[in-house]
Amino acid sequence: MERPALTRSLDAETFRSFYYLKDELVQFCRDHGLPATGGKLEITERIAHFLEGKPLPALTTSKSAAKKNFEELTETTLIESPFVCSEKHRAFFKSKIGSSFSFNVAFQKWLKTHSGQTYGDALQAYAQILIEKKTKKTTIDQQFEYNTYIRDFFADNSGRSLKEAICCWKWKKEQPGLHRYEKQDLIAMEEVQNEF
């Protein structure tokens, strides 16, 4: 089955079984007077409810950090709640860790779930996260299907090129169902070669 166009006449089950870019989802929301804010998963659920004729799920609102004048950050300063990455935080971590510091996803999650602990604890957590990143397969959040697909493609096909991985991804995202890498996806490269 070819991927259907995203229209109001599409049923929710069919909609959920195909891959759509976030830009396509946002445009659909705008075209139909739906809120277009939020992450890809949130927008997808909103559209599915709309297509089913159900009430839309409540919008999630991010709590912006209160505009406070925090004291200078030290290793004994407590992590505030809600934690929001800022230039002040970046400068603190770079001064302690070095120019290689970056707010990776795992560290941001750690900071947001450990308010009340100290920035010294955060420095130790960052070091541990870097160690785990080198030794463990990291979890890629669900909305990053492309990244997960490409990683899994190369885990199964170490001698293949990125061009081949992208060819398989483009084929896979047009198919109904889950968009996870499977060995049978290599058929996409055969189909492309047969077209020429």
Tab-separated table of C-alpha atoms in Angstrom:
chain	number	residue	atom	x	y	z
A	1	MET	CA	0.000	0.000	0.000
A	2	GLU	CA	1.346	3.403	-0.957
A	3	ARG	CA	1.514	6.048	1.753
A	4	PRO	CA	-1.728	8.049	1.604
A	5	ALA	CA	-1.804	11.835	1.584
A	6	LEU	CA	-2.537	13.351	4.970
A	7	THR	CA	-6.117	14.571	4.563
A	8	ARG	CA	-9.235	14.908	6.717
A	9	SER	CA	-10.744	11.812	5.061
A	10	LEU	CA	-7.927	9.560	6.314
A	11	ASP	CA	-8.902	7.243	9.174
A	12	ALA	CA	-6.820	7.379	12.367
A	13	GLU	CA	-5.626	3.770	12.162
A	14	THR	CA	-4.223	4.229	8.658
A	15	PHE	CA	-2.731	7.580	9.671
A	16	ARG	CA	-0.907	6.008	12.627
A	17	SER	CA	0.536	3.204	10.507
A	18	PHE	CA	2.464	5.545	8.182
A	19	TYR	CA	5.389	7.883	8.719
A	20	TYR	CA	4.814	11.616	8.251
A	21	LEU	CA	7.357	14.388	8.715
A	22	LYS	CA	6.709	16.809	11.542
A	23	ASP	CA	6.423	19.603	8.951
A	24	GLU	CA	3.561	17.701	7.273
A	25	LEU	CA	1.823	17.217	10.626
A	26	VAL	CA	2.184	20.898	11.536
A	27	GLN	CA	0.814	21.967	8.143
A	28	PHE	CA	-2.192	19.643	8.567
A	29	CYS	CA	-2.868	21.191	11.985
A	30	ARG	CA	-2.701	24.705	10.558
A	31	ASP	CA	-4.941	23.783	7.633
A	32	HIS	CA	-7.588	22.378	9.994
A	33	GLY	CA	-7.402	24.935	12.806
A	34	LEU	CA	-5.670	22.606	15.260
A	35	PRO	CA	-2.907	23.698	17.632
A	36	ALA	CA	0.403	23.044	15.868
A	37	THR	CA	2.669	23.263	18.911
A	38	GLY	CA	4.450	20.486	20.749
A	39	GLY	CA	6.610	17.528	19.858
A	40	LYS	CA	5.984	15.158	16.977
A	41	LEU	CA	4.346	12.503	19.172
A	42	GLU	CA	2.006	15.046	20.756
A	43	ILE	CA	0.988	16.459	17.362
A	44	THR	CA	0.468	12.925	16.004
A	45	GLU	CA	-1.900	12.100	18.879
A	46	ARG	CA	-3.768	15.369	18.360
A	47	ILE	CA	-4.314	14.593	14.666
A	48	ALA	CA	-5.388	11.004	15.421
A	49	HIS	CA	-7.998	12.278	17.906
A	50	PHE	CA	-9.176	14.795	15.310
A	51	LEU	CA	-9.513	12.098	12.622
A	52	GLU	CA	-11.455	9.886	15.063
A	53	GLY	CA	-13.782	12.772	15.912
A	54	LYS	CA	-12.716	12.633	19.561
A	55	PRO	CA	-12.016	15.670	21.740
A	56	LEU	CA	-8.438	16.835	21.403
A	57	PRO	CA	-6.042	15.936	24.229
A	58	ALA	CA	-5.125	18.812	26.517
A	59	LEU	CA	-2.139	20.837	25.416
A	60	THR	CA	0.956	20.413	27.511
A	61	THR	CA	2.550	23.666	28.466
A	62	SER	CA	6.167	24.016	29.344
A	63	LYS	CA	6.795	25.951	32.472
A	64	SER	CA	9.234	28.676	31.656
A	65	ALA	CA	11.840	29.233	34.278
A	66	ALA	CA	11.073	32.071	36.592
A	67	LYS	CA	13.254	35.026	35.779
A	68	LYS	CA	15.204	34.923	39.003
A	69	ASN	CA	18.656	36.176	39.750
A	70	PHE	CA	20.311	32.982	40.914
A	71	GLU	CA	23.471	33.308	42.909
A	72	GLU	CA	26.638	32.285	41.155
A	73	LEU	CA	26.649	28.549	40.593
A	74	THR	CA	29.053	26.439	42.631
A	75	GLU	CA	29.423	22.720	43.206
A	76	THR	CA	27.346	23.077	46.398
A	77	THR	CA	24.506	25.040	44.761
A	78	LEU	CA	21.273	23.046	44.591
A	79	ILE	CA	19.785	22.259	41.183
A	80	GLU	CA	16.644	24.369	40.823
A	81	SER	CA	13.207	23.173	39.792
A	82	PRO	CA	12.178	23.371	37.062
A	83	PHE	CA	15.643	23.078	35.563
A	84	VAL	CA	16.108	24.910	32.266
A	85	CYS	CA	19.393	24.800	30.338
A	86	SER	CA	20.811	28.310	30.067
A	87	GLU	CA	24.025	30.085	29.169
A	88	LYS	CA	24.732	30.490	32.888
A	89	HIS	CA	24.560	26.717	33.343
A	90	ARG	CA	26.593	26.079	30.190
A	91	ALA	CA	29.317	28.472	31.388
A	92	PHE	CA	29.453	26.733	34.791
A	93	PHE	CA	29.790	23.250	33.287
A	94	LYS	CA	32.353	24.390	30.700
A	95	SER	CA	34.436	25.982	33.472
A	96	LYS	CA	34.458	22.673	35.380
A	97	ILE	CA	34.505	20.113	32.539
A	98	GLY	CA	36.177	21.992	29.708
A	99	SER	CA	35.251	23.093	26.214
A	100	SER	CA	34.105	19.581	25.282
A	101	PHE	CA	31.017	19.979	27.492
A	102	SER	CA	27.619	19.852	25.831
A	103	PHE	CA	24.074	19.419	27.146
A	104	ASN	CA	23.452	15.927	25.760
A	105	VAL	CA	19.951	14.476	26.078
A	106	ALA	CA	20.832	12.031	28.862
A	107	PHE	CA	22.407	14.782	30.972
A	108	GLN	CA	19.479	17.152	30.421
A	109	LYS	CA	17.105	14.414	31.585
A	110	TRP	CA	19.281	13.804	34.640
A	111	LEU	CA	19.284	17.498	35.558
A	112	LYS	CA	15.506	17.801	35.132
A	113	THR	CA	14.835	14.805	37.376
A	114	HIS	CA	17.360	15.576	40.123
A	115	SER	CA	16.387	19.018	41.378
A	116	GLY	CA	17.502	19.474	44.968
A	117	GLN	CA	20.797	17.701	44.384
A	118	THR	CA	23.972	19.731	43.955
A	119	TYR	CA	25.833	20.802	40.853
A	120	GLY	CA	28.723	18.732	42.243
A	121	ASP	CA	26.427	15.695	41.950
A	122	ALA	CA	25.646	16.808	38.400
A	123	LEU	CA	29.350	16.866	37.507
A	124	GLN	CA	29.699	13.269	38.730
A	125	ALA	CA	26.558	12.252	36.826
A	126	TYR	CA	27.906	13.837	33.629
A	127	ALA	CA	31.149	11.852	33.934
A	128	GLN	CA	29.144	8.639	34.473
A	129	ILE	CA	26.893	9.392	31.486
A	130	LEU	CA	29.958	9.815	29.249
A	131	ILE	CA	31.331	6.454	30.428
A	132	GLU	CA	27.986	4.740	29.789
A	133	LYS	CA	27.706	6.395	26.388
A	134	LYS	CA	30.968	4.714	25.356
A	135	THR	CA	30.090	1.290	26.747
A	136	LYS	CA	26.318	0.974	26.302
A	137	LYS	CA	23.916	1.242	23.407
A	138	THR	CA	22.079	4.483	24.139
A	139	THR	CA	18.324	4.749	23.903
A	140	ILE	CA	17.083	7.042	21.163
A	141	ASP	CA	13.731	8.646	21.941
A	142	GLN	CA	10.773	7.384	19.922
A	143	GLN	CA	10.307	10.570	17.910
A	144	PHE	CA	13.780	10.141	16.392
A	145	GLU	CA	12.812	7.143	14.240
A	146	TYR	CA	15.295	8.056	11.497
A	147	ASN	CA	18.262	8.082	13.907
A	148	THR	CA	17.230	4.728	15.400
A	149	TYR	CA	16.757	3.223	11.946
A	150	ILE	CA	20.164	4.378	10.678
A	151	ARG	CA	21.945	3.142	13.834
A	152	ASP	CA	20.259	-0.274	13.599
A	153	PHE	CA	20.981	-0.469	9.842
A	154	PHE	CA	24.722	-0.038	10.447
A	155	ALA	CA	24.705	-2.449	13.392
A	156	ASP	CA	23.438	-5.104	10.969
A	157	ASN	CA	25.355	-3.953	7.847
A	158	SER	CA	28.784	-2.694	8.885
A	159	GLY	CA	30.150	-2.560	5.331
A	160	ARG	CA	27.275	-0.537	3.867
A	161	SER	CA	27.243	3.193	3.098
A	162	LEU	CA	25.110	5.994	4.518
A	163	LYS	CA	23.621	6.424	1.038
A	164	GLU	CA	22.392	2.813	1.185
A	165	ALA	CA	21.014	3.296	4.696
A	166	ILE	CA	19.102	6.395	3.579
A	167	CYS	CA	17.779	4.552	0.509
A	168	CYS	CA	16.375	1.830	2.784
A	169	TRP	CA	14.960	4.417	5.215
A	170	LYS	CA	13.154	6.271	2.418
A	171	TRP	CA	11.616	2.987	1.275
A	172	LYS	CA	10.715	1.924	4.833
A	173	LYS	CA	8.959	5.159	5.777
A	174	GLU	CA	6.596	4.716	2.810
A	175	GLN	CA	5.498	1.319	4.151
A	176	PRO	CA	2.666	0.849	6.656
A	177	GLY	CA	3.513	-0.384	10.138
A	178	LEU	CA	6.528	0.141	12.347
A	179	HIS	CA	9.475	2.044	10.957
A	180	ARG	CA	12.243	-0.027	12.538
A	181	TYR	CA	15.105	-1.542	10.598
A	182	GLU	CA	14.644	-5.151	9.465
A	183	LYS	CA	17.000	-7.213	7.291
A	184	GLN	CA	14.305	-7.442	4.595
A	185	ASP	CA	14.539	-3.649	4.106
A	186	LEU	CA	17.588	-4.276	1.906
A	187	ILE	CA	15.068	-5.076	-0.831
A	188	ALA	CA	14.780	-1.298	-1.257
A	189	MET	CA	18.259	-1.172	-2.815
A	190	GLU	CA	17.316	-3.924	-5.270
A	191	GLU	CA	14.154	-2.023	-6.254
A	192	VAL	CA	16.153	1.169	-6.856
A	193	GLN	CA	18.692	-0.712	-9.013
A	194	ASN	CA	15.867	-2.324	-11.024
A	195	GLU	CA	14.463	1.129	-11.849
A	196	PHE	CA	17.600	2.011	-13.816
